[in-house]
Short mmCIF file of C-alpha atoms in Angstrom, two decimals:
data_model
loop_
_atom_site.label_atom_id
_atom_site.label_comp_id
_atom_site.label_asym_id
_atom_site.label_seq_id
_atom_site.Cartn_x
_atom_site.Cartn_y
_atom_site.Cartn_z
CA MET A 1 36.96 155.31 66.05
CA PRO A 2 34.90 153.48 63.37
CA THR A 3 35.31 154.59 59.82
CA THR A 4 32.58 155.06 57.27
CA PRO A 5 32.05 151.91 55.18
CA SER A 6 33.97 152.14 51.94
CA LYS A 7 32.16 153.17 48.77
CA ARG A 8 34.83 151.50 46.66
CA SER A 9 33.41 149.18 44.02
CA ALA A 10 33.82 145.46 44.62
CA PHE A 11 34.24 145.16 40.84
CA ALA A 12 37.20 147.55 40.65
CA GLU A 13 39.87 144.86 40.50
CA LEU A 14 38.38 142.13 38.30
CA GLY A 15 35.35 143.72 36.71
CA LEU A 16 31.68 142.72 36.98
CA ASN A 17 31.78 139.46 35.02
CA ALA A 18 34.88 137.98 36.66
CA THR A 19 33.76 139.01 40.16
CA THR A 20 30.31 137.48 39.78
CA ALA A 21 31.86 134.35 38.25
CA GLN A 22 34.03 133.98 41.36
CA LEU A 23 31.05 134.48 43.63
CA LYS A 24 28.98 131.89 41.76
CA GLU A 25 31.82 129.38 42.09
CA GLU A 26 32.04 130.16 45.83
CA ILE A 27 28.29 129.60 46.15
CA ARG A 28 28.49 126.27 44.32
CA GLU A 29 31.37 125.06 46.52
CA LEU A 30 29.45 125.90 49.69
CA TYR A 31 26.28 124.32 48.32
CA LEU A 32 28.03 121.05 47.44
CA ALA A 33 30.14 120.91 50.62
CA ASP A 34 27.42 119.32 52.77
CA ASP A 35 23.71 118.54 53.10
CA VAL A 36 22.89 121.47 55.38
CA PRO A 37 19.65 123.14 54.14
CA TRP A 38 19.84 126.64 52.69
CA ILE A 39 17.37 129.45 53.38
CA ILE A 40 17.37 132.77 51.51
CA GLY A 41 15.73 135.81 53.05
CA TYR A 42 13.91 137.66 50.24
CA SER A 43 12.24 141.05 50.75
CA GLY A 44 11.88 142.00 47.09
CA GLY A 45 14.41 144.81 47.50
CA LYS A 46 17.63 145.21 45.56
CA ASP A 47 20.00 143.46 47.99
CA SER A 48 17.95 140.31 48.55
CA THR A 49 17.19 140.18 44.82
CA ALA A 50 20.92 140.29 44.05
CA VAL A 51 21.67 137.44 46.48
CA LEU A 52 18.84 135.29 45.16
CA GLN A 53 19.82 136.02 41.58
CA LEU A 54 23.46 135.03 42.24
CA THR A 55 22.38 131.83 43.96
CA TRP A 56 19.92 130.91 41.21
CA LEU A 57 22.52 131.46 38.48
CA ALA A 58 25.10 129.40 40.40
CA LEU A 59 22.74 126.45 40.93
CA ALA A 60 21.51 126.54 37.34
CA GLU A 61 25.08 125.79 36.18
CA LEU A 62 25.26 122.59 38.26
CA LEU A 63 24.50 119.17 36.79
CA ALA A 64 21.00 117.89 37.51
CA GLU A 65 22.30 115.20 39.89
CA GLN A 66 24.26 117.82 41.87
CA ARG A 67 21.14 119.86 42.72
CA ARG A 68 20.41 117.51 45.59
CA LYS A 69 19.15 119.90 48.26
CA THR A 70 16.33 122.40 48.15
CA VAL A 71 16.91 126.10 48.77
CA ASP A 72 13.98 127.65 50.62
CA VAL A 73 13.22 131.29 49.78
CA ILE A 74 11.28 132.98 52.60
CA SER A 75 9.53 136.32 52.37
CA THR A 76 7.83 137.81 55.43
CA ASP A 77 4.64 139.76 54.75
CA THR A 78 3.87 141.88 57.82
CA MET A 79 0.37 142.50 56.38
CA VAL A 80 1.06 146.25 56.64
CA GLU A 81 3.77 146.42 53.97
CA ASN A 82 3.89 149.26 51.45
CA PRO A 83 1.13 148.05 49.06
CA VAL A 84 3.22 148.62 45.93
CA VAL A 85 6.12 146.61 47.32
CA ALA A 86 3.80 143.89 48.68
CA ALA A 87 2.22 143.42 45.24
CA TRP A 88 5.69 143.31 43.65
CA VAL A 89 6.91 140.61 46.07
CA THR A 90 3.75 138.51 45.77
CA ARG A 91 3.91 138.49 41.99
CA SER A 92 7.66 137.86 42.05
CA LEU A 93 7.22 134.79 44.26
CA GLU A 94 4.55 133.43 41.93
CA VAL A 95 6.78 133.82 38.87
CA MET A 96 9.76 132.44 40.78
CA LYS A 97 7.87 129.31 41.81
CA ALA A 98 6.66 128.59 38.27
CA THR A 99 10.08 129.17 36.68
CA ALA A 100 11.95 127.08 39.26
CA SER A 101 9.58 124.20 38.64
CA SER A 102 9.82 124.36 34.85
CA GLU A 103 13.63 124.72 34.84
CA HIS A 104 14.21 122.18 37.64
CA VAL A 105 16.06 124.66 39.84
CA PRO A 106 15.88 123.41 43.48
CA ILE A 107 14.24 126.55 44.86
CA GLU A 108 10.97 126.67 46.81
CA THR A 109 9.20 129.88 47.84
CA HIS A 110 7.43 130.55 51.14
CA ARG A 111 5.33 133.61 52.05
CA LEU A 112 5.31 133.99 55.83
CA THR A 113 2.83 136.04 57.85
CA PRO A 114 2.57 136.82 61.58
CA ARG A 115 0.19 134.85 63.77
CA LEU A 116 -3.26 136.39 64.17
CA GLU A 117 -2.59 137.44 67.76
CA ASP A 118 0.67 139.10 66.66
CA SER A 119 -0.75 141.14 63.76
CA PHE A 120 -0.37 144.91 63.82
CA TRP A 121 -4.06 145.82 63.97
CA VAL A 122 -4.97 143.16 66.54
CA ASN A 123 -2.34 144.65 68.86
CA LEU A 124 -2.99 148.34 68.14
CA ILE A 125 -6.78 148.41 67.68
CA GLY A 126 -7.63 145.26 69.63
CA LYS A 127 -5.34 145.36 72.67
CA GLY A 128 -4.69 149.10 72.51
CA TYR A 129 -0.90 149.02 72.13
CA PRO A 130 0.22 152.58 71.30
CA ALA A 131 1.82 153.21 67.91
CA PRO A 132 5.37 151.78 67.97
CA ARG A 133 8.12 154.05 69.26
CA HIS A 134 11.77 153.61 70.14
CA LYS A 135 11.02 152.97 73.83
CA PHE A 136 8.25 150.50 72.97
CA ARG A 137 9.13 148.90 69.65
CA TRP A 138 6.68 146.03 69.89
CA CYS A 139 6.13 145.56 66.15
CA THR A 140 9.41 144.19 64.75
CA GLU A 141 9.53 141.10 66.94
CA ARG A 142 5.90 140.16 66.28
CA LEU A 143 5.61 141.04 62.60
CA LYS A 144 9.02 140.17 61.18
CA ILE A 145 11.26 138.20 63.50
CA LYS A 146 8.83 135.62 64.86
CA PRO A 147 7.50 134.35 61.49
CA SER A 148 10.96 133.95 59.94
CA ASN A 149 12.52 132.50 63.10
CA ALA A 150 9.69 129.98 63.40
CA PHE A 151 10.33 128.77 59.84
CA ILE A 152 14.11 128.62 60.31
CA SER A 153 13.74 126.80 63.63
CA SER A 154 11.48 124.22 61.99
CA ILE A 155 14.20 123.51 59.40
CA VAL A 156 16.85 123.27 62.12
CA ARG A 157 14.69 120.83 64.10
CA LYS A 158 14.44 118.55 61.05
CA SER A 159 18.05 118.78 59.87
CA GLY A 160 20.00 119.86 62.94
CA GLU A 161 21.48 122.87 61.15
CA ALA A 162 20.71 125.52 58.53
CA ILE A 163 22.56 128.12 56.46
CA LEU A 164 20.84 131.49 56.04
CA LEU A 165 21.73 133.64 53.00
CA LEU A 166 21.16 137.36 53.51
CA GLY A 167 21.71 140.53 51.48
CA SER A 168 23.46 142.37 54.33
CA ARG A 169 26.21 144.75 53.20
CA LYS A 170 28.86 146.64 55.12
CA ALA A 171 28.20 149.76 53.04
CA GLU A 172 24.65 150.08 54.41
CA SER A 173 25.74 151.79 57.64
CA ARG A 174 28.53 152.03 60.20
CA ALA A 175 26.49 149.94 62.64
CA ARG A 176 25.99 147.19 60.06
CA ALA A 177 29.69 147.23 59.18
CA ARG A 178 30.67 146.91 62.87
CA ALA A 179 28.23 144.06 63.44
CA MET A 180 29.44 142.15 60.38
CA ALA A 181 33.06 142.67 61.41
CA ARG A 182 32.28 141.17 64.83
CA HIS A 183 30.64 138.14 63.25
CA GLU A 184 33.59 137.62 60.91
CA LYS A 185 35.86 136.98 63.92
CA HIS A 186 33.72 134.01 64.96
CA ARG A 187 33.25 132.36 61.60
CA ALA A 188 32.97 128.60 61.99
CA ARG A 189 33.85 127.95 58.34
CA ASP A 190 34.96 130.02 55.40
CA HIS A 191 32.35 132.71 54.66
CA LEU A 192 29.90 131.39 57.32
CA SER A 193 29.19 133.31 60.55
CA PRO A 194 27.11 132.12 63.52
CA ASN A 195 23.72 133.67 64.19
CA ALA A 196 23.48 134.85 67.78
CA ALA A 197 19.68 134.60 67.90
CA LEU A 198 19.23 131.22 66.20
CA PRO A 199 21.15 128.18 67.47
CA ASN A 200 22.75 125.93 64.84
CA THR A 201 22.19 128.56 62.13
CA LEU A 202 25.06 129.93 60.07
CA VAL A 203 24.83 133.12 58.02
CA TYR A 204 26.30 133.62 54.55
CA THR A 205 26.43 137.16 53.10
CA PRO A 206 27.83 136.87 49.55
CA ILE A 207 27.49 140.57 48.63
CA GLU A 208 28.76 141.95 51.95
CA ASP A 209 31.52 144.02 50.25
CA TRP A 210 29.33 145.45 47.48
CA SER A 211 28.33 149.11 47.34
CA ASN A 212 24.85 150.36 46.40
CA ASP A 213 26.07 151.06 42.88
CA ASP A 214 27.57 147.58 42.60
CA VAL A 215 24.17 146.08 43.38
CA TRP A 216 22.41 148.17 40.76
CA MET A 217 25.12 147.51 38.17
CA PHE A 218 24.72 143.77 38.69
CA LEU A 219 20.91 143.90 38.53
CA MET A 220 20.88 146.05 35.42
CA GLN A 221 23.53 144.14 33.48
CA VAL A 222 22.75 140.54 34.47
CA LYS A 223 19.37 139.21 33.35
CA ASN A 224 17.00 138.11 36.08
CA PRO A 225 16.97 134.28 35.86
CA TRP A 226 13.34 133.75 36.92
CA GLY A 227 12.05 136.13 34.28
CA TYR A 228 11.22 139.22 36.32
CA ASN A 229 12.33 142.59 34.97
CA ASN A 230 14.91 144.26 37.21
CA LYS A 231 14.29 147.55 35.42
CA ASP A 232 10.82 147.55 37.00
CA LEU A 233 12.52 147.20 40.38
CA LEU A 234 14.69 150.22 39.55
CA THR A 235 11.56 152.15 38.56
CA MET A 236 9.95 151.28 41.88
CA TYR A 237 12.99 152.57 43.77
CA GLN A 238 13.01 155.65 41.57
CA GLY A 239 9.39 156.37 42.40
CA ALA A 240 10.13 156.03 46.10
CA SER A 241 13.10 158.41 46.04
CA PRO A 242 12.25 161.82 47.49
CA ASP A 243 13.97 163.58 44.61
CA GLY A 244 12.30 161.32 42.06
CA GLU A 245 15.57 160.57 40.28
CA CYS A 246 17.91 157.60 39.93
CA PRO A 247 20.79 159.25 38.07
CA LEU A 248 23.40 157.56 35.95
CA VAL A 249 26.34 157.05 38.31
CA VAL A 250 29.54 158.25 36.72
CA ASP A 251 31.81 158.86 39.72
CA SER A 252 31.94 158.65 43.50
CA SER A 253 30.38 162.08 43.95
CA THR A 254 27.18 161.09 42.12
CA PRO A 255 24.45 159.81 44.45
CA SER A 256 22.50 156.67 43.60
CA CYS A 257 18.89 155.85 44.39
CA GLY A 258 20.01 152.85 46.41
CA ASP A 259 19.35 154.60 49.70
CA SER A 260 15.59 154.45 49.17
CA ARG A 261 14.03 152.18 51.79
CA PHE A 262 10.65 150.48 51.86
CA GLY A 263 8.85 149.20 54.91
CA CYS A 264 5.52 149.10 56.69
CA TRP A 265 3.19 151.90 55.63
CA VAL A 266 2.10 152.34 59.26
CA CYS A 267 5.66 152.76 60.58
CA THR A 268 5.94 155.49 63.23
CA LEU A 269 9.58 154.74 64.06
CA VAL A 270 10.62 157.26 61.42
CA ASP A 271 9.72 160.95 61.35
CA LYS A 272 8.19 160.70 57.90
CA ASP A 273 7.38 158.00 55.37
CA LYS A 274 9.54 159.42 52.60
CA SER A 275 9.07 156.52 50.19
CA MET A 276 5.25 156.63 50.20
CA THR A 277 5.25 160.42 50.06
CA ALA A 278 7.57 160.32 47.06
CA MET A 279 5.47 157.66 45.32
CA ILE A 280 2.36 159.82 45.64
CA GLN A 281 4.18 162.96 44.49
CA ASN A 282 6.08 161.34 41.61
CA ASP A 283 3.36 159.15 40.12
CA GLN A 284 -0.27 160.14 39.53
CA ASP A 285 -1.16 156.43 39.44
CA LYS A 286 -0.16 156.19 43.11
CA GLU A 287 -2.40 158.98 44.38
CA TRP A 288 -4.80 156.34 45.72
CA MET A 289 -2.24 155.77 48.51
CA ALA A 290 -2.96 159.21 50.00
CA PRO A 291 -5.48 157.88 52.58
CA LEU A 292 -2.83 155.45 53.83
CA LEU A 293 -0.30 158.24 54.28
CA GLU A 294 -2.90 160.38 56.05
CA LEU A 295 -3.74 157.54 58.45
CA ARG A 296 -0.05 156.86 59.10
CA ASN A 297 0.53 160.53 59.91
CA THR A 298 -2.49 160.50 62.25
CA LEU A 299 -1.03 157.49 64.05
CA ASP A 300 2.27 159.31 64.55
CA PHE A 301 2.51 160.18 68.25
CA ARG A 302 4.92 163.09 67.75
CA THR A 303 3.54 166.59 68.07
CA GLY A 304 6.02 167.93 65.54
CA ALA A 305 8.67 166.75 63.14
CA GLY A 306 11.69 165.47 64.99
CA SER A 307 9.98 165.62 68.39
CA ASP A 308 11.45 163.28 71.00
CA ASP A 309 8.31 163.27 73.14
CA GLU A 310 7.08 159.67 73.08
CA THR A 311 4.05 160.41 75.25
CA SER A 312 2.53 163.22 73.19
CA ASP A 313 -0.45 160.97 72.43
CA ARG A 314 -1.24 160.91 76.16
CA HIS A 315 -4.74 162.29 75.50
CA LEU A 316 -5.57 159.18 73.45
CA ARG A 317 -4.44 156.72 76.12
CA ASP A 318 -5.77 155.46 79.43
CA PHE A 319 -4.16 156.71 82.64
CA ARG A 320 -3.94 153.06 83.73
CA ARG A 321 -1.48 150.49 82.37
CA MET A 322 -2.62 147.33 80.58
CA SER A 323 -2.86 145.50 83.94
CA GLY A 324 -5.10 148.20 85.41
CA ALA A 325 -2.36 149.53 87.68
CA VAL A 326 -1.52 153.23 87.88
CA GLN A 327 2.21 154.02 87.69
CA LEU A 328 3.60 157.49 88.31
CA PHE A 329 6.64 159.22 86.88
CA HIS A 330 7.40 162.68 88.29
CA ASP A 331 3.89 162.70 89.82
CA ARG A 332 2.24 162.06 86.44
CA PRO A 333 0.60 158.77 85.43
CA ILE A 334 2.51 156.81 82.81
CA PRO A 335 -0.02 156.46 79.97
CA GLY A 336 -1.22 152.97 79.14
CA PRO A 337 -3.11 151.50 76.15
CA TYR A 338 -5.37 153.46 73.83
CA THR A 339 -8.78 154.20 75.30
CA GLN A 340 -11.90 152.55 73.97
CA GLY A 341 -12.85 155.69 72.05
CA SER A 342 -9.39 155.96 70.47
CA ARG A 343 -9.40 152.32 69.37
CA GLU A 344 -12.85 152.68 67.87
CA ASN A 345 -11.67 155.81 66.03
CA TRP A 346 -8.59 154.02 64.60
CA LEU A 347 -10.82 151.21 63.33
CA ARG A 348 -13.24 153.66 61.75
CA LYS A 349 -10.41 155.50 59.97
CA LEU A 350 -8.82 152.25 58.75
CA LEU A 351 -12.07 150.84 57.36
CA SER A 352 -12.90 154.19 55.75
CA ALA A 353 -9.49 154.25 54.03
CA GLN A 354 -9.97 150.69 52.77
CA THR A 355 -13.45 151.51 51.47
CA TRP A 356 -12.25 154.68 49.70
CA ILE A 357 -9.38 152.85 47.98
CA ARG A 358 -11.67 150.04 46.82
CA ARG A 359 -14.12 152.52 45.34
CA ASN A 360 -11.73 155.11 43.90
CA GLY A 361 -8.44 153.31 43.28
CA PRO A 362 -7.29 151.70 40.02
CA PRO A 363 -8.65 148.21 39.17
CA GLU A 364 -5.65 146.39 40.62
CA VAL A 365 -6.36 147.68 44.16
CA ARG A 366 -10.17 147.38 44.15
CA SER A 367 -9.92 144.24 46.28
CA MET A 368 -7.20 145.51 48.63
CA VAL A 369 -7.41 144.20 52.21
CA LEU A 370 -5.97 146.55 54.83
CA ILE A 371 -7.49 144.55 57.68
CA SER A 372 -8.73 140.98 57.28
CA LEU A 373 -12.01 139.56 58.52
CA GLU A 374 -10.05 137.26 60.84
CA GLU A 375 -8.37 140.29 62.41
CA LEU A 376 -11.73 142.04 62.80
CA GLN A 377 -13.19 139.00 64.51
CA GLU A 378 -10.24 138.75 66.91
CA ILE A 379 -10.46 142.49 67.69
CA ARG A 380 -14.14 142.07 68.42
CA ARG A 381 -13.43 139.13 70.74
CA ILE A 382 -10.77 141.12 72.63
CA TRP A 383 -13.04 144.13 73.02
CA VAL A 384 -16.06 142.23 74.31
CA LEU A 385 -14.56 139.28 76.20
CA ASP A 386 -11.14 140.49 77.36
CA LYS A 387 -11.83 144.21 77.82
CA HIS A 388 -15.49 143.71 78.82
CA GLU A 389 -16.70 146.37 76.38
CA LEU A 390 -20.23 144.98 76.18
CA GLU A 391 -21.33 147.66 73.72
CA ASP A 392 -19.96 145.31 71.01
CA SER A 393 -19.50 148.35 68.77
CA LEU A 394 -17.40 146.74 66.02
CA PRO A 395 -20.32 145.59 63.79
CA ARG A 396 -21.85 149.08 63.96
CA ILE A 397 -18.53 150.79 63.13
CA TYR A 398 -18.00 148.41 60.22
CA ALA A 399 -21.47 149.10 58.80
CA GLU A 400 -21.01 152.88 59.13
CA ALA A 401 -17.53 152.92 57.51
CA VAL A 402 -18.08 150.32 54.79
CA GLY A 403 -21.77 150.79 54.05
CA GLU A 404 -22.45 147.06 54.33
CA PRO A 405 -23.50 144.77 57.21
CA TYR A 406 -20.67 143.23 59.19
CA PRO A 407 -19.98 139.80 57.61
CA GLY A 408 -18.37 138.17 60.66
CA ARG A 409 -19.92 135.37 62.67
CA ARG A 410 -21.87 135.96 65.88
CA LEU A 411 -19.57 136.41 68.83
CA ASP A 412 -21.71 134.87 71.56
CA ASP A 413 -25.27 133.62 71.32
CA ASN A 414 -25.71 134.31 75.05
CA LEU A 415 -24.71 137.98 74.77
CA VAL A 416 -27.87 139.37 76.37
CA LEU A 417 -26.29 142.72 77.20
CA GLY A 418 -25.43 144.94 74.26
CA GLU A 419 -25.07 148.51 73.08
CA SER A 420 -28.60 149.64 74.01
CA GLU A 421 -28.29 148.27 77.55
CA MET A 422 -24.91 149.94 77.96
CA GLN A 423 -26.42 153.27 76.91
CA VAL A 424 -28.92 152.95 79.76
CA LEU A 425 -26.11 152.06 82.18
CA ARG A 426 -24.08 155.04 81.01
CA GLN A 427 -27.03 157.36 81.69
CA VAL A 428 -27.47 155.88 85.16
CA CYS A 429 -23.77 156.43 85.94
CA SER A 430 -24.00 159.97 84.57
CA GLU A 431 -20.52 161.50 84.12
CA ASP A 432 -18.72 158.97 86.35
CA ARG A 433 -16.75 157.03 83.74
CA LEU A 434 -14.95 154.80 86.25
CA HIS A 435 -18.26 153.85 87.90
CA TYR A 436 -19.66 152.95 84.49
CA GLU A 437 -16.62 150.86 83.48
CA LEU A 438 -16.48 149.03 86.82
CA THR A 439 -20.18 148.13 86.67
CA ARG A 440 -19.86 147.06 83.04
CA GLU A 441 -16.88 144.84 83.85
CA LEU A 442 -18.67 143.22 86.79
CA LEU A 443 -21.66 142.44 84.55
CA SER A 444 -19.33 140.97 81.92
CA VAL A 445 -17.41 138.80 84.39
CA GLU A 446 -20.65 137.57 85.94
CA ARG A 447 -21.99 136.63 82.51
CA GLN A 448 -18.78 134.79 81.56
CA LEU A 449 -18.76 132.80 84.83
CA ARG A 450 -22.47 132.04 84.86
#
């Protein structure tokens, strides 16, 4: 039976300074051992910051001629990240890039984003994918895994191999500890484990034996080498802690704030967004995030806290699957994508939230983009051309929610059928929705194939 990962401090035997000195020497030895490119995964959180900080300090102690290979720092922006964390990471990468250049540290930063067709809103509002759930977790692969894997694969194609540095720790969870133990058995070299998903990629986890408190002790006592203030990072975690407190840790019975987790503000894979809720409750300057939390809670498909019913948003979804087929389970149709009305409603709520924040939020969020113009244009294309929704309602919804004309380009100069014509068709079809949709689709297909 697996045991709970140990909370014992990794600094207990040698102390903080000697332990970090050993780790830096280990990092330098691995760095100088070959010409295999290094890639550091950086999220802006405490663990990835600790790994990057250790690596930076180790490389800075090398002679100039020894810094012969570049270390790529990649940060994946899902475009629906917690806005506070996203701003922190963006600014951190900017400072990091400038400092690395001025101090001749061989570190380059890369901000990765999902492809347009993989973005959250294009899939949810455009295609009608229901809010992510455990039985249909479509978001992680598209938003996080694909962008980083594409970058890593491009490095592997050029060099034949790559080493990925991650902030994974055994103390995070039993599952993480078991997974890391399995990888240890197959280590190709000292400290390097193979990555099952990425061929020719080895993984190095320098802080794998650290506890949460070890990470915070290191960040608070060792100065950030690229000039960012780690105390601000602690403050951000403190604000996102439900109890609003990051206490001074004096013994093993004292909890730390290291269990706070940040993620996408639209995430419906958890019962409640505790970090955003805590930020709003603990800091009056974060009250502008309330519309985001309200929208996230509206997206949540569960009828009640802790509900396991993953089809409780059935009333918002079509009785047909994405292909148009009807599939039954216990004599009930398995719900498919969001209906046209539901998708239009999600877009209206999202644009309204963006408009409210721009008008009422503090100066630093007055230009916040919750959904980009490129995403809006792709959603409009999907609605009209792929789903044959000839009403072309997106420009009207945009104007109503934002109070300004839709700034996107014309979709099709030959679009002779529009919202007014569809209103007439709807009246002719009376209450027969399927008759209306079939006729509308036939008109659309005929126009496209003319």
